[in-house]
Coordinates of C-alpha atoms and ligand atoms in Angstrom, one line a residue:
M1 CA -15.7 7.8 25.6
K2 CA -11.9 7.6 25.1
I3 CA -10.8 6.9 21.6
L4 CA -7.0 6.3 21.0
V5 CA -5.8 7.0 17.4
T6 CA -2.3 5.8 16.7
G7 CA -0.3 7.5 13.9
G8 CA -2.5 10.6 14.2
A9 CA 0.3 12.9 13.1
G10 CA 0.5 11.3 9.6
F11 CA -1.6 11.7 6.5
I12 CA -4.7 9.5 7.0
G13 CA -4.5 9.3 10.8
G14 CA -4.2 13.1 10.9
N15 CA -7.2 13.6 8.7
F16 CA -9.0 11.0 10.9
V17 CA -8.1 12.8 14.2
Q18 CA -9.5 16.1 12.9
Y19 CA -12.6 14.4 11.6
M20 CA -13.2 12.8 14.9
V21 CA -12.4 15.8 17.1
N22 CA -14.8 17.9 15.1
K23 CA -17.6 15.3 14.7
Y24 CA -17.6 14.1 18.3
P25 CA -17.1 16.9 20.8
E26 CA -18.4 14.5 23.6
H27 CA -15.6 12.0 23.0
M28 CA -11.9 12.4 24.0
I29 CA -9.6 11.8 21.1
Y30 CA -6.1 10.8 21.9
N31 CA -3.4 11.0 19.2
L32 CA -0.4 8.8 19.9
D33 CA 2.5 9.2 17.5
L34 CA 6.2 8.9 17.5
L35 CA 6.7 11.8 15.1
T36 CA 8.9 10.0 12.7
Y37 CA 9.9 11.8 9.4
A38 CA 6.2 11.2 8.3
G39 CA 4.5 12.8 11.3
D40 CA 4.1 16.4 12.1
L41 CA 1.8 18.3 14.5
T42 CA 1.7 21.6 12.6
K43 CA -1.3 20.1 10.6
H44 CA -3.3 20.1 13.9
R45 CA -2.9 23.8 14.6
D46 CA -6.8 24.3 14.3
I47 CA -7.6 21.6 16.9
E48 CA -4.6 21.5 19.2
H49 CA -6.3 23.6 21.9
D50 CA -9.6 21.8 21.6
E51 CA -10.7 20.2 24.9
N52 CA -11.4 16.8 23.4
Y53 CA -8.0 16.5 21.9
R54 CA -4.8 15.3 23.5
F55 CA -1.4 14.4 21.9
V56 CA 0.9 11.7 23.4
K57 CA 4.4 11.2 21.9
A58 CA 5.3 7.5 22.1
D59 CA 6.6 4.6 20.1
I60 CA 4.0 1.8 19.6
A61 CA 6.8 -0.7 20.0
D62 CA 7.8 0.6 23.4
R63 CA 6.0 -2.0 25.5
A64 CA 6.5 -0.6 29.0
T65 CA 5.3 2.9 27.9
I66 CA 2.3 1.6 26.0
M67 CA 1.1 -0.9 28.7
E68 CA 1.3 1.9 31.3
L69 CA -0.6 4.4 29.1
F70 CA -3.4 1.9 28.5
E71 CA -3.6 1.0 32.2
T72 CA -3.7 4.7 33.2
E73 CA -6.2 5.9 30.5
Q74 CA -8.5 2.9 30.1
F75 CA -9.3 3.7 26.4
D76 CA -12.6 2.4 25.1
Y77 CA -11.6 2.1 21.5
V78 CA -8.3 1.9 19.5
V79 CA -8.0 2.9 15.9
H80 CA -4.6 1.8 14.7
F81 CA -2.9 3.8 11.8
A82 CA 0.7 4.1 13.0
A83 CA 3.0 2.4 10.5
E84 CA 5.9 2.8 8.2
S85 CA 4.0 3.3 5.0
H86 CA 6.2 4.0 2.0
V87 CA 6.8 1.0 -0.3
D88 CA 10.0 2.5 -1.8
R89 CA 11.5 2.9 1.8
S90 CA 10.5 -0.7 2.5
I91 CA 12.6 -1.9 -0.4
T92 CA 15.7 -0.2 0.9
E93 CA 15.2 -0.5 4.6
P94 CA 12.8 -3.4 5.4
E95 CA 13.8 -3.8 9.0
I96 CA 12.0 -0.8 10.5
F97 CA 8.8 -2.0 8.8
I98 CA 8.9 -5.2 10.8
Q99 CA 9.8 -3.4 14.0
T100 CA 6.9 -0.9 13.7
N101 CA 4.2 -2.6 11.7
V102 CA 4.5 -6.1 13.1
L103 CA 6.1 -5.8 16.6
G104 CA 4.5 -2.5 17.3
T105 CA 1.0 -3.9 16.5
Q106 CA 1.6 -6.8 18.7
V107 CA 2.3 -4.5 21.6
L108 CA -0.8 -2.6 21.0
L109 CA -2.8 -5.8 20.8
D110 CA -1.4 -6.9 24.2
A111 CA -2.2 -3.5 25.7
A112 CA -5.8 -3.6 24.2
K113 CA -6.4 -7.1 25.5
A114 CA -5.1 -6.2 29.0
I115 CA -7.7 -3.5 29.5
N116 CA -10.5 -5.2 27.5
V117 CA -11.1 -2.4 24.9
K118 CA -14.5 -2.5 23.3
K119 CA -13.0 -2.6 19.8
F120 CA -9.6 -2.5 18.0
V121 CA -9.9 -1.2 14.5
H122 CA -6.8 -2.1 12.4
V123 CA -6.3 0.1 9.4
S124 CA -4.7 -2.0 6.7
T125 CA -4.3 -1.8 3.0
D126 CA -5.4 -3.5 -0.2
E127 CA -1.7 -4.2 -0.9
V128 CA -1.9 -7.2 1.4
Y129 CA -3.7 -9.0 -1.5
G130 CA -0.8 -8.6 -3.9
D131 CA -1.7 -7.3 -7.3
L132 CA -4.2 -8.0 -10.2
D133 CA -3.7 -8.2 -13.9
F134 CA -5.2 -5.5 -16.3
D135 CA -8.6 -7.3 -16.7
P136 CA -10.9 -4.6 -15.6
T137 CA -13.6 -7.1 -14.3
T138 CA -11.3 -8.4 -11.5
F139 CA -11.3 -6.9 -8.0
F140 CA -10.0 -7.6 -4.6
T141 CA -12.7 -8.9 -2.3
E142 CA -12.3 -9.7 1.5
D143 CA -11.9 -13.4 0.4
T144 CA -9.0 -12.8 -1.9
P145 CA -6.0 -14.7 -0.5
L146 CA -3.2 -12.6 1.1
A147 CA -0.2 -12.5 -1.3
P148 CA 1.9 -9.5 -0.4
N149 CA 4.8 -8.6 -2.7
S150 CA 6.7 -5.8 -1.0
P151 CA 8.3 -5.8 2.5
Y152 CA 5.8 -3.0 3.3
S153 CA 2.7 -5.1 2.3
A154 CA 4.2 -8.3 3.9
S155 CA 4.6 -6.4 7.2
K156 CA 1.0 -5.1 7.0
A157 CA -0.3 -8.6 6.1
S158 CA 1.6 -10.0 9.1
S159 CA -0.1 -7.4 11.4
D160 CA -3.5 -8.3 9.9
L161 CA -2.9 -11.9 10.8
L162 CA -1.9 -11.0 14.4
V163 CA -5.1 -8.9 14.8
R164 CA -7.1 -11.9 13.5
A165 CA -5.3 -14.3 15.9
Y166 CA -5.9 -12.1 18.9
H167 CA -9.6 -12.1 18.0
E168 CA -9.7 -15.9 17.5
T169 CA -7.6 -16.8 20.5
Y170 CA -8.4 -14.2 23.1
G171 CA -11.7 -12.9 21.8
L172 CA -10.4 -9.3 21.2
P173 CA -13.2 -7.4 19.5
M174 CA -11.8 -6.1 16.3
N175 CA -12.3 -5.0 12.6
I176 CA -9.7 -4.8 9.8
T177 CA -10.1 -2.3 7.0
R178 CA -8.2 -2.6 3.8
C179 CA -8.3 0.5 1.7
S180 CA -7.0 1.4 -1.7
N181 CA -4.7 4.4 -2.3
N182 CA -5.7 7.6 -0.6
Y183 CA -5.2 11.2 -1.8
G184 CA -6.1 14.5 -0.2
P185 CA -4.8 17.2 2.2
F186 CA -1.6 16.5 4.2
H187 CA -0.4 13.7 2.0
F188 CA 3.3 13.4 2.5
P189 CA 5.3 14.6 -0.6
E190 CA 7.1 11.3 -1.1
K191 CA 4.0 9.7 -2.5
L192 CA 3.0 9.9 -6.2
I193 CA 0.3 12.6 -6.1
P194 CA 1.9 15.2 -3.7
L195 CA 5.4 14.5 -5.2
T196 CA 4.0 15.3 -8.6
I197 CA 2.3 18.5 -7.5
S198 CA 5.3 19.8 -5.6
R199 CA 7.8 19.0 -8.5
V200 CA 5.5 20.4 -11.3
L201 CA 5.1 23.6 -9.3
A202 CA 8.8 24.0 -9.2
D203 CA 9.3 23.0 -12.9
Q204 CA 11.2 19.9 -11.9
K205 CA 11.1 16.5 -13.6
V206 CA 8.5 14.0 -12.3
P207 CA 9.9 10.5 -12.0
V208 CA 7.5 7.9 -13.4
Y209 CA 8.4 4.3 -12.8
G210 CA 8.6 2.0 -15.8
N211 CA 6.2 2.9 -18.5
G212 CA 3.6 4.6 -16.1
A213 CA 0.9 1.9 -17.0
N214 CA 0.5 0.5 -13.4
V215 CA -2.9 1.1 -12.1
R216 CA -4.0 2.4 -8.6
D217 CA -7.6 2.7 -7.3
W218 CA -7.7 6.2 -5.6
L219 CA -10.0 7.2 -2.8
H220 CA -10.3 10.7 -1.1
V221 CA -8.9 10.5 2.5
L222 CA -12.1 11.9 3.9
D223 CA -14.2 9.1 2.4
H224 CA -11.7 6.7 4.0
C225 CA -12.1 8.5 7.4
A226 CA -15.9 8.2 7.1
A227 CA -15.6 4.5 6.3
I228 CA -13.5 3.8 9.4
D229 CA -15.9 5.8 11.6
L230 CA -18.7 3.6 10.3
V231 CA -16.8 0.4 10.8
L232 CA -15.9 1.5 14.3
H233 CA -19.5 2.0 15.2
K234 CA -21.3 -0.5 13.0
G235 CA -18.7 -3.0 11.9
E236 CA -19.6 -6.6 12.7
N237 CA -17.1 -8.0 15.3
G238 CA -14.2 -9.9 13.7
E239 CA -15.0 -8.8 10.1
V240 CA -12.7 -7.4 7.4
Y241 CA -14.0 -4.6 5.2
N242 CA -12.4 -3.4 1.9
V243 CA -12.6 0.3 1.2
G244 CA -12.5 1.7 -2.3
G245 CA -14.5 3.9 -4.7
H246 CA -13.8 2.5 -8.1
N247 CA -11.4 5.2 -9.3
E248 CA -8.8 3.3 -11.2
R249 CA -6.2 5.4 -13.0
T250 CA -2.8 4.6 -14.5
N251 CA 0.1 6.5 -13.0
L252 CA 0.7 8.3 -16.2
E253 CA -2.9 9.5 -16.3
I254 CA -2.5 10.8 -12.7
V255 CA 0.7 12.7 -13.6
K256 CA -0.8 14.1 -16.8
T257 CA -3.9 15.3 -15.0
I258 CA -1.9 17.2 -12.4
I259 CA 0.4 18.7 -15.2
A260 CA -2.7 19.8 -17.1
Q261 CA -4.4 21.5 -14.1
L262 CA -1.2 23.3 -13.2
G263 CA -0.8 24.5 -16.9
K264 CA 2.6 23.0 -17.3
S265 CA 4.3 20.9 -20.1
E266 CA 4.3 17.1 -20.3
D267 CA 8.0 17.4 -21.0
L268 CA 8.4 17.4 -17.2
I269 CA 7.6 13.6 -17.3
E270 CA 10.7 11.5 -16.9
F271 CA 10.4 7.7 -17.2
V272 CA 12.8 6.1 -14.7
T273 CA 13.9 2.6 -13.7
D274 CA 10.9 0.6 -12.5
R275 CA 10.3 -0.1 -8.8
L276 CA 11.5 -3.6 -7.8
G277 CA 8.5 -6.0 -7.6
H278 CA 6.2 -3.2 -8.8
D279 CA 2.6 -4.3 -8.3
L280 CA 0.7 -4.0 -11.6
R281 CA -2.8 -3.1 -10.6
Y282 CA -5.0 -2.6 -7.4
A283 CA -8.8 -2.5 -7.6
I284 CA -11.2 -2.8 -4.7
D285 CA -14.7 -4.4 -4.5
P286 CA -16.3 -2.4 -1.7
T287 CA -19.7 -4.3 -1.7
K288 CA -19.4 -5.5 1.9
L289 CA -18.8 -2.0 3.2
E290 CA -21.6 -0.5 1.1
A291 CA -24.0 -2.9 2.8
L292 CA -23.1 -1.3 6.1
G293 CA -24.3 2.1 4.6
W294 CA -21.1 3.6 3.1
Q295 CA -20.8 5.5 -0.1
P296 CA -17.9 7.7 -1.3
T297 CA -18.9 11.4 -1.4
Y298 CA -15.9 12.5 -3.6
N299 CA -15.8 11.9 -7.3
F300 CA -12.2 11.6 -8.4
D301 CA -12.1 14.3 -11.0
T302 CA -13.3 17.0 -8.6
G303 CA -11.5 15.5 -5.6
I304 CA -8.1 15.6 -7.4
E305 CA -8.9 19.2 -8.5
Q306 CA -9.7 20.3 -5.0
T307 CA -6.5 18.5 -3.7
I308 CA -4.3 20.4 -6.1
E309 CA -6.0 23.6 -5.0
W310 CA -5.3 22.6 -1.4
Y311 CA -1.6 22.2 -2.2
L312 CA -1.5 25.6 -3.8
E313 CA -3.2 27.2 -0.8
N314 CA -1.2 25.4 1.9
K315 CA 2.4 25.7 0.8
W316 CA 3.3 26.6 4.4
W317 CA 2.8 22.9 5.2
W318 CA 4.6 21.1 2.5
E319 CA 7.3 23.5 1.5
N320 CA 8.7 23.2 5.1
I321 CA 8.7 19.4 4.7
I322 CA 10.5 19.3 1.4
S323 CA 13.2 21.7 2.5
G324 CA 14.6 19.5 5.3
E325 CA 15.7 15.9 5.5
Y326 CA 13.5 15.1 2.6
Q327 CA 16.2 16.5 0.2
Q328 CA 18.6 13.7 1.2
Y329 CA 15.8 11.1 0.8
F330 CA 15.0 12.4 -2.7
E331 CA 18.7 12.3 -3.8
K332 CA 19.1 8.8 -2.4
Q333 CA 15.9 7.5 -4.0
Y334 CA 16.2 9.2 -7.4
G335 CA 19.7 10.7 -7.8
N336 CA 20.2 14.3 -8.8
R337 CA 17.3 15.5 -11.0
Ligands
NAD1 P1 2.0 8.1 7.1 O1 3.4 7.6 6.8 O2 1.6 9.4 6.5 O3 1.8 8.3 8.7 C1 2.3 7.3 9.6 C2 2.3 7.9 11.0 O4 2.7 6.9 12.0 C3 3.3 9.1 11.1 O5 2.6 10.1 11.8 C4 4.4 8.5 12.0 O6 5.1 9.4 12.8 C5 3.6 7.4 12.8 N1 4.6 6.3 13.3 C6 5.4 5.7 12.5 N2 6.1 4.8 13.4 C7 5.6 4.9 14.6 C8 5.8 4.2 15.9 N3 6.7 3.3 16.0 N4 5.1 4.6 16.9 C9 4.1 5.6 16.8 N5 3.9 6.3 15.6 C10 4.6 5.9 14.6 O7 1.0 7.0 6.7 P2 -0.5 7.0 6.1 O8 -0.4 7.1 4.6 O9 -1.3 8.1 6.8 O10 -1.0 5.6 6.4 C11 -1.6 5.3 7.7 C12 -2.1 3.9 7.8 O11 -3.0 3.6 6.7 C13 -1.0 2.9 7.6 O12 -1.2 1.8 8.5 C14 -1.1 2.4 6.2 O13 -0.6 1.1 6.1 C15 -2.6 2.5 6.0 N6 -3.0 2.7 4.6 C16 -2.4 3.8 3.8 C17 -2.9 4.0 2.5 C18 -2.4 5.2 1.8 O14 -2.7 5.4 0.6 N7 -1.5 6.0 2.3 C19 -3.9 3.2 2.0 C20 -4.4 2.2 2.8 C21 -4.0 2.0 4.0
TYD2 P1 2.9 5.5 -4.1 O1 2.3 6.8 -4.0 O2 4.3 5.3 -3.5 O3 1.8 4.4 -3.5 P2 1.8 2.8 -3.5 O4 3.2 2.3 -3.9 O5 1.5 2.4 -2.1 O6 0.8 2.4 -4.5 O7 3.0 5.0 -5.6 C1 1.8 5.1 -6.4 C2 2.2 4.6 -7.8 O8 3.0 5.5 -8.4 C3 3.0 3.3 -7.8 O9 2.5 2.4 -8.9 C4 4.4 3.7 -7.9 C5 4.3 5.0 -8.8 N1 5.3 6.0 -8.5 C6 6.0 6.5 -9.5 O10 5.8 6.2 -10.8 N2 7.0 7.4 -9.3 C7 7.3 7.8 -8.1 O11 8.2 8.7 -7.9 C8 6.5 7.3 -6.9 C9 6.8 7.7 -5.5 C10 5.5 6.4 -7.2

């Protein structure tokens, strides 16, 4: 069996590639990635020589290359993670989000259709539903209307609709997964949790947008990987599955938890100008996925503890990242802090 994973040099795709290579030695796992600022192969040093792993450097929006690759390799399954994924970058530079997330997805759909893949799993996000108010009894279900608020979530919603249309029009077998915020190993340090860990360790101020009351629903990346594996094998053709583990926390709670575990002072918290169009609250109802047999295995309190430990033990990975081009990004986004 040949399984193509796009975006397998990034955070979630990277964890998924490792999960699949180790779990299914009988399957060939292809990792296709452009290696943008968010992708790196050093995370795969433990699997890079495995016989069932192969890396292909390519842009998903490069039609000729993608069509040829699919014709040559005749993949059985596609699991599509590759995307521009950071909301703040989508606010300052929306165009690349349309190029990669919308046009790139369409190229992959054409290629998957041309060789009749057995299934195309499109990894999407709960952000396509927009946001919820603070009423703790409200959740996103698969029937919640799409109402994206950021250029990032609008580009993901657009790609979801293209996947749906290729299923309805051409009969392409597919599933769409919409997961809440992930955390865990190899999370790129521009996102809230790894950004906070790396800054607190260096005794640097942590920028909290607005008053820090916005709520995110956090899921360990390996629980997300298991959910995608399950949907790949057991998901009903054409269905959407929400993924989340009921771990709602305010941003301020997250930052304070990390500061406490690292034994530092809350004086490091700095409230800064709010993100434009900042979504208030995300919260997932995962009932439909649970009916397929999925349950999260990480509890948030121990999961975040282990993740902080992982960042302490794996400085080789993230210190290298924040020493390069990342510095310019940080200054542009937050000014000199
Ligand atoms: P990431 O930014 O860490 O990784 C994205 C990867 O895609 C990188 O390796 C990058 O090099 C690659 N890529 C970007 N443009 C490409 C192109 N044109 N061609 C080929 N490869 C390209 O992202 P992530 O956080 O791992 O998210 C992966 C997917 O999961 C995304 O589709 C995202 O929308 C979705 N998702 C993320 C979260 C989250 O909390 N991070 C939650 C739900 C869903
Ligand atoms: P982020 O990790 O960018 O994920 P997303 O925007 O996809 O949810 O942000 C998580 C939350 O943390 C979000 O409400 C914005 C907030 N945030 C900050 O307060 N400060 C920061 O520097 C960043 C990057 C995010």
